[in-house]
PDB file of C-alpha atoms in Angstrom:
ATOM      1  CA  MET A 146      96.972  79.938  82.950  1.00 44.00           C
ATOM      2  CA  SER A 147      99.294  79.116  85.798  1.00 54.00           C
ATOM      3  CA  ALA A 148      98.798  76.287  88.243  1.00 56.00           C
ATOM      4  CA  HIS A 149      97.228  76.991  91.584  1.00 62.00           C
ATOM      5  CA  ASP A 150      99.715  78.642  93.930  1.00 77.00           C
ATOM      6  CA  ASP A 151      99.913  79.291  97.641  1.00 85.00           C
ATOM      7  CA  ARG A 152      99.269  82.973  98.100  1.00 95.00           C
ATOM      8  CA  LEU A 153      98.862  85.271 101.070  1.00 98.00           C
ATOM      9  CA  LEU A 154      97.067  88.556 100.602  1.00 98.00           C
ATOM     10  CA  ILE A 155      97.240  91.128 103.361  1.00 99.00           C
ATOM     11  CA  ILE A 156      94.566  93.791 103.107  1.00 99.00           C
ATOM     12  CA  PHE A 157      94.946  97.095 104.897  1.00 99.00           C
ATOM     13  CA  TYR A 158      91.930  99.084 106.023  1.00 98.00           C
ATOM     14  CA  GLY A 159      93.857 101.895 107.676  1.00 97.00           C
ATOM     15  CA  GLU A 160      97.476 102.975 107.561  1.00 98.00           C
ATOM     16  CA  VAL A 161      99.600 101.173 104.969  1.00 99.00           C
ATOM     17  CA  PRO A 162     103.252 100.356 105.813  1.00 98.00           C
ATOM     18  CA  THR A 163     106.082 101.661 103.664  1.00 98.00           C
ATOM     19  CA  THR A 164     107.738  99.490 101.043  1.00 97.00           C
ATOM     20  CA  GLU A 165     110.941  99.551 103.097  1.00 97.00           C
ATOM     21  CA  ALA A 166     109.113  98.321 106.206  1.00 97.00           C
ATOM     22  CA  VAL A 167     107.650  95.435 104.224  1.00 98.00           C
ATOM     23  CA  ARG A 168     110.986  94.581 102.612  1.00 97.00           C
ATOM     24  CA  LEU A 169     112.693  94.415 106.005  1.00 97.00           C
ATOM     25  CA  ALA A 170     109.880  92.323 107.473  1.00 97.00           C
ATOM     26  CA  LEU A 171     110.254  89.789 104.644  1.00 97.00           C
ATOM     27  CA  LEU A 172     114.020  89.303 105.035  1.00 94.00           C
ATOM     28  CA  ASP A 173     113.605  86.221 107.225  1.00 88.00           C
ATOM     29  CA  HIS A 174     111.186  84.550 104.806  1.00 93.00           C
ATOM     30  CA  THR A 175     113.434  83.196 102.048  1.00 91.00           C
ATOM     31  CA  GLY A 176     110.742  81.161 100.282  1.00 94.00           C
ATOM     32  CA  VAL A 177     108.920  84.220  98.960  1.00 96.00           C
ATOM     33  CA  SER A 178     108.976  84.399  95.142  1.00 94.00           C
ATOM     34  CA  PHE A 179     106.807  87.485  94.644  1.00 95.00           C
ATOM     35  CA  ALA A 180     105.746  90.381  96.853  1.00 97.00           C
ATOM     36  CA  ALA A 181     104.043  93.605  95.814  1.00 98.00           C
ATOM     37  CA  LEU A 182     102.611  96.431  97.893  1.00 99.00           C
ATOM     38  CA  ALA A 183      99.722  98.520  96.595  1.00 99.00           C
ATOM     39  CA  MET A 184      98.409 101.723  98.128  1.00 99.00           C
ATOM     40  CA  MET A 185      96.442 104.838  97.339  1.00 97.00           C
ATOM     41  CA  ASP A 186      98.324 107.859  96.009  1.00 97.00           C
ATOM     42  CA  GLU A 187      97.860 110.776  93.625  1.00 96.00           C
ATOM     43  CA  HIS A 188      98.317 108.400  90.707  1.00 95.00           C
ATOM     44  CA  SER A 189      95.581 105.971  91.746  1.00 98.00           C
ATOM     45  CA  GLU A 190      93.190 108.740  92.778  1.00 97.00           C
ATOM     46  CA  LYS A 191      92.724 109.476  89.070  1.00 97.00           C
ATOM     47  CA  ALA A 192      90.775 106.201  88.900  1.00 98.00           C
ATOM     48  CA  GLY A 193      88.281 107.238  91.560  1.00 98.00           C
ATOM     49  CA  MET A 194      85.356 106.759  89.162  1.00 98.00           C
ATOM     50  CA  TRP A 195      85.686 102.979  89.598  1.00 98.00           C
ATOM     51  CA  THR A 196      85.511 102.944  93.416  1.00 98.00           C
ATOM     52  CA  ARG A 197      82.703 100.928  95.025  1.00 98.00           C
ATOM     53  CA  ASP A 198      82.188 100.788  98.795  1.00 98.00           C
ATOM     54  CA  PRO A 199      78.769  99.252  99.570  1.00 98.00           C
ATOM     55  CA  LEU A 200      80.039  97.469 102.701  1.00 98.00           C
ATOM     56  CA  GLY A 201      81.826 100.469 104.215  1.00 98.00           C
ATOM     57  CA  CYS A 202      85.144  98.614 104.493  1.00 98.00           C
ATOM     58  CA  LEU A 203      87.091  99.928 101.522  1.00 99.00           C
ATOM     59  CA  PRO A 204      90.709  98.704 101.473  1.00 99.00           C
ATOM     60  CA  SER A 205      93.474 101.297 101.631  1.00 99.00           C
ATOM     61  CA  GLY A 206      96.228  98.917 100.545  1.00 99.00           C
ATOM     62  CA  ARG A 207      97.177  95.360  99.694  1.00 99.00           C
ATOM     63  CA  LEU A 208     100.312  93.254 100.086  1.00 99.00           C
ATOM     64  CA  ALA A 209     100.429  90.200  97.810  1.00 98.00           C
ATOM     65  CA  ILE A 210     102.858  87.401  98.651  1.00 97.00           C
ATOM     66  CA  ASP A 211     103.512  84.270  96.581  1.00 95.00           C
ATOM     67  CA  ALA A 212     105.654  81.699  98.387  1.00 94.00           C
ATOM     68  CA  ASP A 213     106.223  78.012  98.985  1.00 93.00           C
ATOM     69  CA  PRO A 214     103.868  76.263 101.451  1.00 93.00           C
ATOM     70  CA  ASP A 215     106.338  76.330 104.355  1.00 93.00           C
ATOM     71  CA  SER A 216     106.916  80.060 103.975  1.00 94.00           C
ATOM     72  CA  ILE A 217     103.194  80.763 103.764  1.00 95.00           C
ATOM     73  CA  GLU A 218     102.645  78.767 106.962  1.00 94.00           C
ATOM     74  CA  SER A 219     105.473  80.662 108.664  1.00 94.00           C
ATOM     75  CA  LEU A 220     104.008  84.012 107.617  1.00 96.00           C
ATOM     76  CA  VAL A 221     100.595  83.057 108.962  1.00 93.00           C
ATOM     77  CA  THR A 222     101.748  81.548 112.267  1.00 92.00           C
ATOM     78  CA  SER A 223     104.114  84.442 112.979  1.00 92.00           C
ATOM     79  CA  ARG A 224     101.219  86.916 112.736  1.00 93.00           C
ATOM     80  CA  PHE A 225     103.061  88.704 109.956  1.00 97.00           C
ATOM     81  CA  ALA A 226      99.919  90.477 108.740  1.00 97.00           C
ATOM     82  CA  GLU A 227      98.890  91.681 112.175  1.00 97.00           C
ATOM     83  CA  ASN A 228     102.380  92.996 112.890  1.00 96.00           C
ATOM     84  CA  LEU A 229     102.145  95.142 109.744  1.00 98.00           C
ATOM     85  CA  GLY A 230      98.678  96.377 110.690  1.00 98.00           C
ATOM     86  CA  GLY A 231      96.776  94.368 108.087  1.00 98.00           C
ATOM     87  CA  VAL A 232      94.322  91.482 107.801  1.00 98.00           C
ATOM     88  CA  ALA A 233      95.454  88.130 106.388  1.00 98.00           C
ATOM     89  CA  TYR A 234      93.597  86.268 103.646  1.00 98.00           C
ATOM     90  CA  LEU A 235      95.073  82.867 102.824  1.00 97.00           C
ATOM     91  CA  CYS A 236      94.325  82.105  99.197  1.00 97.00           C
ATOM     92  CA  GLU A 237      94.538  79.597  96.417  1.00 94.00           C
ATOM     93  CA  GLY A 238      96.006  81.831  93.748  1.00 91.00           C
ATOM     94  CA  ILE A 239      95.684  81.554  89.985  1.00 93.00           C
ATOM     95  CA  THR A 240      97.481  83.871  87.560  1.00 95.00           C
ATOM     96  CA  PRO A 241      96.019  83.841  84.030  1.00 96.00           C
ATOM     97  CA  LEU A 242      98.151  86.871  83.109  1.00 96.00           C
ATOM     98  CA  MET A 243     101.171  87.960  85.136  1.00 93.00           C
ATOM     99  CA  PRO A 244     101.686  91.739  85.084  1.00 94.00           C
ATOM    100  CA  LYS A 245     104.984  92.993  83.711  1.00 93.00           C
ATOM    101  CA  LEU A 246     106.462  94.410  86.883  1.00 94.00           C
ATOM    102  CA  ASN A 247     110.139  94.288  87.806  1.00 96.00           C
ATOM    103  CA  VAL A 248     111.451  94.451  91.360  1.00 97.00           C
ATOM    104  CA  GLY A 249     111.531  98.044  92.569  1.00 97.00           C
ATOM    105  CA  GLU A 250     109.177  99.299  89.871  1.00 97.00           C
ATOM    106  CA  ARG A 251     105.734 100.832  90.226  1.00 98.00           C
ATOM    107  CA  PHE A 252     103.196  99.575  87.732  1.00 98.00           C
ATOM    108  CA  LEU A 253     102.610 102.222  85.072  1.00 96.00           C
ATOM    109  CA  GLY A 254      98.827 102.043  85.316  1.00 97.00           C
ATOM    110  CA  THR A 255      96.679 101.031  88.271  1.00 98.00           C
ATOM    111  CA  LEU A 256      95.751  97.866  90.112  1.00 99.00           C
ATOM    112  CA  GLN A 257      92.026  97.324  90.495  1.00 99.00           C
ATOM    113  CA  LEU A 258      91.447  95.401  93.711  1.00 99.00           C
ATOM    114  CA  CYS A 259      88.044  93.757  94.044  1.00 99.00           C
ATOM    115  CA  CYS A 260      87.192  91.973  97.298  1.00 99.00           C
ATOM    116  CA  PHE A 261      83.871  90.167  97.047  1.00 99.00           C
ATOM    117  CA  GLN A 262      81.461  87.818  98.753  1.00 98.00           C
ATOM    118  CA  ARG A 263      79.861  85.140  96.628  1.00 98.00           C
ATOM    119  CA  ARG A 264      76.157  85.044  95.936  1.00 97.00           C
ATOM    120  CA  ALA A 265      74.197  83.534  98.823  1.00 96.00           C
ATOM    121  CA  ASP A 266      72.517  80.994  96.531  1.00 97.00           C
ATOM    122  CA  ILE A 267      75.682  79.287  95.257  1.00 97.00           C
ATOM    123  CA  ASN A 268      78.159  76.987  96.999  1.00 96.00           C
ATOM    124  CA  SER A 269      81.946  76.895  96.863  1.00 94.00           C
ATOM    125  CA  ALA A 270      81.992  74.369  94.010  1.00 96.00           C
ATOM    126  CA  GLN A 271      79.746  76.603  91.913  1.00 98.00           C
ATOM    127  CA  LEU A 272      81.904  79.608  92.731  1.00 97.00           C
ATOM    128  CA  TYR A 273      84.929  77.726  91.418  1.00 96.00           C
ATOM    129  CA  GLN A 274      83.122  76.712  88.233  1.00 97.00           C
ATOM    130  CA  TYR A 275      81.521  80.059  87.439  1.00 98.00           C
ATOM    131  CA  TRP A 276      84.469  82.257  88.394  1.00 98.00           C
ATOM    132  CA  LEU A 277      87.676  80.316  87.866  1.00 96.00           C
ATOM    133  CA  GLN A 278      86.543  78.134  84.976  1.00 95.00           C
ATOM    134  CA  GLU A 279      83.995  80.129  82.971  1.00 97.00           C
ATOM    135  CA  HIS A 280      84.474  83.804  83.838  1.00 97.00           C
ATOM    136  CA  THR A 281      88.224  84.170  83.304  1.00 97.00           C
ATOM    137  CA  ASP A 282      88.135  84.355  79.511  1.00 96.00           C
ATOM    138  CA  VAL A 283      85.148  86.702  79.639  1.00 97.00           C
ATOM    139  CA  ALA A 284      86.966  89.115  81.942  1.00 97.00           C
ATOM    140  CA  MET A 285      90.118  89.131  79.844  1.00 95.00           C
ATOM    141  CA  SER A 286      88.289  89.533  76.524  1.00 95.00           C
ATOM    142  CA  THR A 287      86.041  92.400  77.636  1.00 97.00           C
ATOM    143  CA  GLN A 288      88.589  94.523  79.504  1.00 97.00           C
ATOM    144  CA  ASN A 289      91.953  96.065  78.665  1.00 95.00           C
ATOM    145  CA  THR A 290      93.691  93.872  81.213  1.00 96.00           C
ATOM    146  CA  LEU A 291      97.501  93.932  81.486  1.00 97.00           C
ATOM    147  CA  GLY A 292      97.643  91.573  84.458  1.00 97.00           C
ATOM    148  CA  TYR A 293      95.102  89.267  86.077  1.00 98.00           C
ATOM    149  CA  ARG A 294      95.396  87.387  89.370  1.00 97.00           C
ATOM    150  CA  GLN A 295      92.482  85.481  90.898  1.00 98.00           C
ATOM    151  CA  ASN A 296      92.486  84.540  94.564  1.00 98.00           C
ATOM    152  CA  ARG A 297      89.981  82.096  96.018  1.00 97.00           C
ATOM    153  CA  VAL A 298      90.049  82.737  99.752  1.00 97.00           C
ATOM    154  CA  SER A 299      90.474  79.581 101.835  1.00 95.00           C
ATOM    155  CA  ILE A 300      90.898  81.268 105.224  1.00 95.00           C
ATOM    156  CA  SER A 301      89.413  84.736 105.529  1.00 96.00           C
ATOM    157  CA  GLY A 302      90.091  87.469 107.995  1.00 95.00           C
ATOM    158  CA  GLU A 303      87.486  90.071 108.906  1.00 97.00           C
ATOM    159  CA  PRO A 304      85.745  91.486 106.996  1.00 98.00           C
ATOM    160  CA  HIS A 305      84.984  88.195 105.299  1.00 98.00           C
ATOM    161  CA  PHE A 306      85.522  87.774 101.567  1.00 98.00           C
ATOM    162  CA  ASP A 307      85.254  84.696  99.355  1.00 98.00           C
ATOM    163  CA  GLY A 308      87.362  86.012  96.498  1.00 98.00           C
ATOM    164  CA  ILE A 309      89.879  88.750  95.770  1.00 99.00           C
ATOM    165  CA  VAL A 310      90.678  89.854  92.225  1.00 98.00           C
ATOM    166  CA  GLU A 311      93.783  91.799  91.191  1.00 99.00           C
ATOM    167  CA  GLU A 312      93.491  93.340  87.722  1.00 98.00           C
ATOM    168  CA  TYR A 313      96.060  95.654  86.172  1.00 98.00           C
ATOM    169  CA  PHE A 314      94.959  98.385  83.768  1.00 98.00           C
ATOM    170  CA  PRO A 315      96.782 100.971  81.624  1.00 96.00           C
ATOM    171  CA  PRO A 316      96.834 104.645  82.679  1.00 96.00           C
ATOM    172  CA  ASP A 317      94.073 105.717  80.274  1.00 95.00           C
ATOM    173  CA  ALA A 318      91.653 103.246  81.853  1.00 96.00           C
ATOM    174  CA  SER A 319      91.705 105.323  85.039  1.00 96.00           C
ATOM    175  CA  HIS A 320      89.364 107.900  83.548  1.00 94.00           C
ATOM    176  CA  SER A 321      88.056 106.402  80.297  1.00 94.00           C
ATOM    177  CA  MET A 322      85.385 103.722  80.033  1.00 95.00           C
ATOM    178  CA  GLN A 323      86.371 103.036  76.442  1.00 93.00           C
ATOM    179  CA  ALA A 324      90.019 102.524  77.412  1.00 94.00           C
ATOM    180  CA  PHE A 325      88.963 100.317  80.332  1.00 96.00           C
ATOM    181  CA  PHE A 326      86.815  98.009  78.230  1.00 94.00           C
ATOM    182  CA  ALA A 327      89.357  97.679  75.412  1.00 74.00           C
ATOM    183  CA  ASP A 328      87.261  99.209  72.674  1.00 68.00           C
ATOM    184  CA  GLY A 329      89.097 102.264  71.415  1.00 73.00           C
ATOM    185  CA  ASP A 330      86.450 104.631  70.036  1.00 79.00           C
ATOM    186  CA  ASN A 331      83.818 101.947  69.448  1.00 86.00           C
ATOM    187  CA  GLU A 332      81.146 102.917  71.966  1.00 89.00           C
ATOM    188  CA  ALA A 333      78.688 100.260  70.818  1.00 90.00           C
ATOM    189  CA  ARG A 334      81.251  97.499  71.358  1.00 91.00           C
ATOM    190  CA  MET A 335      82.115  99.009  74.737  1.00 94.00           C
ATOM    191  CA  TRP A 336      78.526  98.588  75.946  1.00 95.00           C
ATOM    192  CA  GLU A 337      78.440  95.050  74.569  1.00 95.00           C
ATOM    193  CA  HIS A 338      81.505  94.248  76.643  1.00 96.00           C
ATOM    194  CA  ILE A 339      80.023  95.857  79.751  1.00 96.00           C
ATOM    195  CA  GLU A 340      76.834  93.811  79.402  1.00 97.00           C
ATOM    196  CA  LYS A 341      78.729  90.575  78.802  1.00 97.00           C
ATOM    197  CA  LEU A 342      81.057  91.166  81.760  1.00 97.00           C
ATOM    198  CA  THR A 343      78.220  92.131  84.106  1.00 97.00           C
ATOM    199  CA  GLN A 344      76.126  89.092  83.218  1.00 97.00           C
ATOM    200  CA  SER A 345      79.075  86.777  83.818  1.00 98.00           C
ATOM    201  CA  SER A 346      80.069  88.468  87.092  1.00 97.00           C
ATOM    202  CA  GLU A 347      76.563  88.371  88.529  1.00 96.00           C
ATOM    203  CA  ARG A 348      76.516  84.574  88.245  1.00 97.00           C
ATOM    204  CA  PHE A 349      78.911  84.242  91.176  1.00 98.00           C
ATOM    205  CA  LEU A 350      79.473  87.501  93.059  1.00 96.00           C
ATOM    206  CA  ASP A 351      77.139  89.799  94.949  1.00 93.00           C
ATOM    207  CA  LEU A 352      77.702  93.301  93.573  1.00 92.00           C
ATOM    208  CA  ASP A 353      76.219  94.764  96.766  1.00 95.00           C
ATOM    209  CA  ARG A 354      78.886  92.961  98.794  1.00 97.00           C
ATOM    210  CA  SER A 355      81.904  93.817  96.660  1.00 98.00           C
ATOM    211  CA  GLU A 356      84.543  96.431  97.460  1.00 99.00           C
ATOM    212  CA  VAL A 357      86.464  97.949  94.531  1.00 99.00           C
ATOM    213  CA  ILE A 358      89.411 100.368  94.665  1.00 99.00           C
ATOM    214  CA  HIS A 359      92.236 101.316  92.301  1.00 99.00           C
ATOM    215  CA  LEU A 360      95.719 101.394  93.829  1.00 99.00           C
ATOM    216  CA  SER A 361      99.319 101.970  92.776  1.00 99.00           C
ATOM    217  CA  ASP A 362     101.349  98.753  92.940  1.00 99.00           C
ATOM    218  CA  ILE A 363     105.087  98.438  93.617  1.00 98.00           C
ATOM    219  CA  ARG A 364     106.921  95.127  93.377  1.00 98.00           C
ATOM    220  CA  ILE A 365     109.195  94.450  96.353  1.00 98.00           C
ATOM    221  CA  ILE A 366     110.382  90.898  95.553  1.00 97.00           C
TER     222      ILE A 366
END
């Protein structure tokens, strides 16, 4: 697992900028080490079975930026997110599994973006323990995950979220529960994984206050 990194996530709830517009906007920010833009397209629509929108604020796109602290501060103070038409979420980022994604490439599968609010009966310390300490291995062992980035939100835009998860899945997981939960043709094991994952997730997040969408992700930097 990587160390905690400074990370800015920009969530779009309407029109998503083009990759070229984002690339040009980032030219003045030399401390950026990673930037990827995700949006809905014909490819990601195949994963519509996984969409959840209980809050009525389903994201249409996401821009993830990893950078040094000075660059993150510059991006925030310059209203970078607002100028692109998005909402800024300043995060403490952890990357248990970095997706294999080269600059200019679109990820072969889909990015599952989950924006959630924590359970009302737990505090921030418990969220850290349950999610970032105890849940990580459960999530990676019960799903066919090709990339996993956890983002504990320190300063949230509106709508408010406490955590944002970026999980990368292979193409077959878009339409197959068995492919999604890493079980091949073993249906019994698939349901075991679903139960284990659900029990772990419900310790820290409110499923009725969690937005889930699959997107196509392109690395810009």
